Amino acid sequence: MSAYLVTAPVLGWGRADDLFAAAIRTGRGPLWFRREDGRGRIPLHVERWCAAPDRADLTLLDRAAGRGLPTLDIGCGPGRLVTALQRRGLPALGVDVTRAAVTRTIGLGGSALCRSVFDRLPGEGRWGTGLLADGNLGIGGDPAALLRRVAELLAWDGRLLVEVEPAEVDERLTVRLEDGRGRLGPAFPWARLGASAATRVAETCGFTAVGDWRSDGRVFLELAVQRAAPA
């Protein structure tokens, strides 16, 4: 998971805050999103992100590897997914705004860039598969803007594999990172969408839902780009 927004002044905790970077370096939490609306905290699964892919991750990796196409992992975090794909012989690249996450990915043998998904990226319009795992559909607090950008990055016949919330939620919120010592990072926008809400938004952004599955309490969608083949 990582946080991006289109405009540089609000790239937020990916650059300005050390809490996420510190957790990634140690591979340990606890770490939460504290909601600014006073409705509590959302736990972040640092230990899982820094471990080897689990059973639910493997279902995602199998789908990506089964297509056999270059894969872009958006908000790659500490790199467990992009590294696993490369170990399977699949061309893959991770992008993340947190330098500590990119450093960890490269240390695992993966390929990653310290860059926002809204920045200029290699292979724009040619990626066969995109990944938005670990809640990264929330990046920037505007799922429609994010999905339109991802549609630009993927090929005309590309697919996006996205993890959504297990509950049917559809909310835009402002959060702060909070660590186990009660330290808070700066506020930034985020979003949480369940399968139905994510599908509705995706259909307005150049995608069609073509599959879904569940594994170990996690929920995933497969979205197909809806764009004409090049002449």
mmCIF file with all atom_site columns, N, CA and C in Angstrom, residues 23 27-31 44-52 80 104:
data_model
loop_
_atom_site.group_PDB
_atom_site.id
_atom_site.type_symbol
_atom_site.label_atom_id
_atom_site.label_alt_id
_atom_site.label_comp_id
_atom_site.label_asym_id
_atom_site.label_entity_id
_atom_site.label_seq_id
_atom_site.pdbx_PDB_ins_code
_atom_site.Cartn_x
_atom_site.Cartn_y
_atom_site.Cartn_z
_atom_site.occupancy
_atom_site.B_iso_or_equiv
_atom_site.pdbx_formal_charge
_atom_site.auth_seq_id
_atom_site.auth_comp_id
_atom_site.auth_asym_id
_atom_site.auth_atom_id
_atom_site.pdbx_PDB_model_num
ATOM 1  N N  . ALA A 1 23  ? 8.263  1.460   9.345  1.00 0.00 ? 23  ALA A N  1
ATOM 2  C CA . ALA A 1 23  ? 7.625  0.144   9.428  1.00 0.00 ? 23  ALA A CA 1
ATOM 3  C C  . ALA A 1 23  ? 8.120  -0.787  8.320  1.00 0.00 ? 23  ALA A C  1
ATOM 4  N N  . GLY A 1 27  ? 9.845  -4.189  8.902  1.00 0.00 ? 27  GLY A N  1
ATOM 5  C CA . GLY A 1 27  ? 8.914  -5.253  8.564  1.00 0.00 ? 27  GLY A CA 1
ATOM 6  C C  . GLY A 1 27  ? 7.879  -5.509  9.641  1.00 0.00 ? 27  GLY A C  1
ATOM 7  N N  . ARG A 1 28  ? 7.678  -4.539  10.539 1.00 0.00 ? 28  ARG A N  1
ATOM 8  C CA . ARG A 1 28  ? 6.774  -4.748  11.668 1.00 0.00 ? 28  ARG A CA 1
ATOM 9  C C  . ARG A 1 28  ? 5.885  -3.524  11.889 1.00 0.00 ? 28  ARG A C  1
ATOM 10 N N  . GLY A 1 29  ? 4.670  -3.791  12.363 1.00 0.00 ? 29  GLY A N  1
ATOM 11 C CA . GLY A 1 29  ? 3.760  -2.762  12.807 1.00 0.00 ? 29  GLY A CA 1
ATOM 12 C C  . GLY A 1 29  ? 3.878  -2.597  14.316 1.00 0.00 ? 29  GLY A C  1
ATOM 13 N N  . PRO A 1 30  ? 2.829  -2.131  14.961 1.00 0.00 ? 30  PRO A N  1
ATOM 14 C CA . PRO A 1 30  ? 1.529  -1.833  14.349 1.00 0.00 ? 30  PRO A CA 1
ATOM 15 C C  . PRO A 1 30  ? 1.519  -0.484  13.646 1.00 0.00 ? 30  PRO A C  1
ATOM 16 N N  . LEU A 1 31  ? 0.618  -0.378  12.677 1.00 0.00 ? 31  LEU A N  1
ATOM 17 C CA . LEU A 1 31  ? 0.432  0.847   11.929 1.00 0.00 ? 31  LEU A CA 1
ATOM 18 C C  . LEU A 1 31  ? -1.033 0.903   11.527 1.00 0.00 ? 31  LEU A C  1
ATOM 19 N N  . LEU A 1 44  ? -3.290 -1.533  9.229  1.00 0.00 ? 44  LEU A N  1
ATOM 20 C CA . LEU A 1 44  ? -2.474 -1.788  8.042  1.00 0.00 ? 44  LEU A CA 1
ATOM 21 C C  . LEU A 1 44  ? -1.624 -3.028  8.304  1.00 0.00 ? 44  LEU A C  1
ATOM 22 N N  . HIS A 1 45  ? -1.520 -3.890  7.300  1.00 0.00 ? 45  HIS A N  1
ATOM 23 C CA . HIS A 1 45  ? -0.960 -5.227  7.500  1.00 0.00 ? 45  HIS A CA 1
ATOM 24 C C  . HIS A 1 45  ? 0.524  -5.262  7.109  1.00 0.00 ? 45  HIS A C  1
ATOM 25 N N  . VAL A 1 46  ? 1.324  -4.534  7.851  1.00 0.00 ? 46  VAL A N  1
ATOM 26 C CA . VAL A 1 46  ? 2.736  -4.383  7.518  1.00 0.00 ? 46  VAL A CA 1
ATOM 27 C C  . VAL A 1 46  ? 3.447  -5.733  7.469  1.00 0.00 ? 46  VAL A C  1
ATOM 28 N N  . GLU A 1 47  ? 3.206  -6.574  8.468  1.00 0.00 ? 47  GLU A N  1
ATOM 29 C CA . GLU A 1 47  ? 3.908  -7.862  8.510  1.00 0.00 ? 47  GLU A CA 1
ATOM 30 C C  . GLU A 1 47  ? 3.588  -8.708  7.282  1.00 0.00 ? 47  GLU A C  1
ATOM 31 N N  . ARG A 1 48  ? 2.326  -8.692  6.849  1.00 0.00 ? 48  ARG A N  1
ATOM 32 C CA . ARG A 1 48  ? 1.960  -9.467  5.654  1.00 0.00 ? 48  ARG A CA 1
ATOM 33 C C  . ARG A 1 48  ? 2.602  -8.890  4.408  1.00 0.00 ? 48  ARG A C  1
ATOM 34 N N  . TRP A 1 49  ? 2.622  -7.570  4.305  1.00 0.00 ? 49  TRP A N  1
ATOM 35 C CA . TRP A 1 49  ? 3.224  -6.951  3.122  1.00 0.00 ? 49  TRP A CA 1
ATOM 36 C C  . TRP A 1 49  ? 4.717  -7.246  3.025  1.00 0.00 ? 49  TRP A C  1
ATOM 37 N N  . CYS A 1 50  ? 5.364  -7.411  4.179  1.00 0.00 ? 50  CYS A N  1
ATOM 38 C CA . CYS A 1 50  ? 6.820  -7.621  4.192  1.00 0.00 ? 50  CYS A CA 1
ATOM 39 C C  . CYS A 1 50  ? 7.200  -9.102  4.215  1.00 0.00 ? 50  CYS A C  1
ATOM 40 N N  . ALA A 1 51  ? 6.221  -9.985  4.212  1.00 0.00 ? 51  ALA A N  1
ATOM 41 C CA . ALA A 1 51  ? 6.482  -11.424 4.222  1.00 0.00 ? 51  ALA A CA 1
ATOM 42 C C  . ALA A 1 51  ? 6.414  -11.971 2.796  1.00 0.00 ? 51  ALA A C  1
ATOM 43 N N  . ALA A 1 52  ? 6.624  -13.263 2.674  1.00 0.00 ? 52  ALA A N  1
ATOM 44 C CA . ALA A 1 52  ? 6.448  -13.929 1.384  1.00 0.00 ? 52  ALA A CA 1
ATOM 45 C C  . ALA A 1 52  ? 4.970  -13.929 1.021  1.00 0.00 ? 52  ALA A C  1
ATOM 46 N N  . ARG A 1 80  ? 6.729  -7.697  -2.405 1.00 0.00 ? 80  ARG A N  1
ATOM 47 C CA . ARG A 1 80  ? 6.555  -9.151  -2.417 1.00 0.00 ? 80  ARG A CA 1
ATOM 48 C C  . ARG A 1 80  ? 5.913  -9.649  -3.717 1.00 0.00 ? 80  ARG A C  1
ATOM 49 N N  . ARG A 1 104 ? 13.638 -1.709  -0.460 1.00 0.00 ? 104 ARG A N  1
ATOM 50 C CA . ARG A 1 104 ? 13.418 -3.088  -0.016 1.00 0.00 ? 104 ARG A CA 1
ATOM 51 C C  . ARG A 1 104 ? 13.091 -3.989  -1.202 1.00 0.00 ? 104 ARG A C  1
#
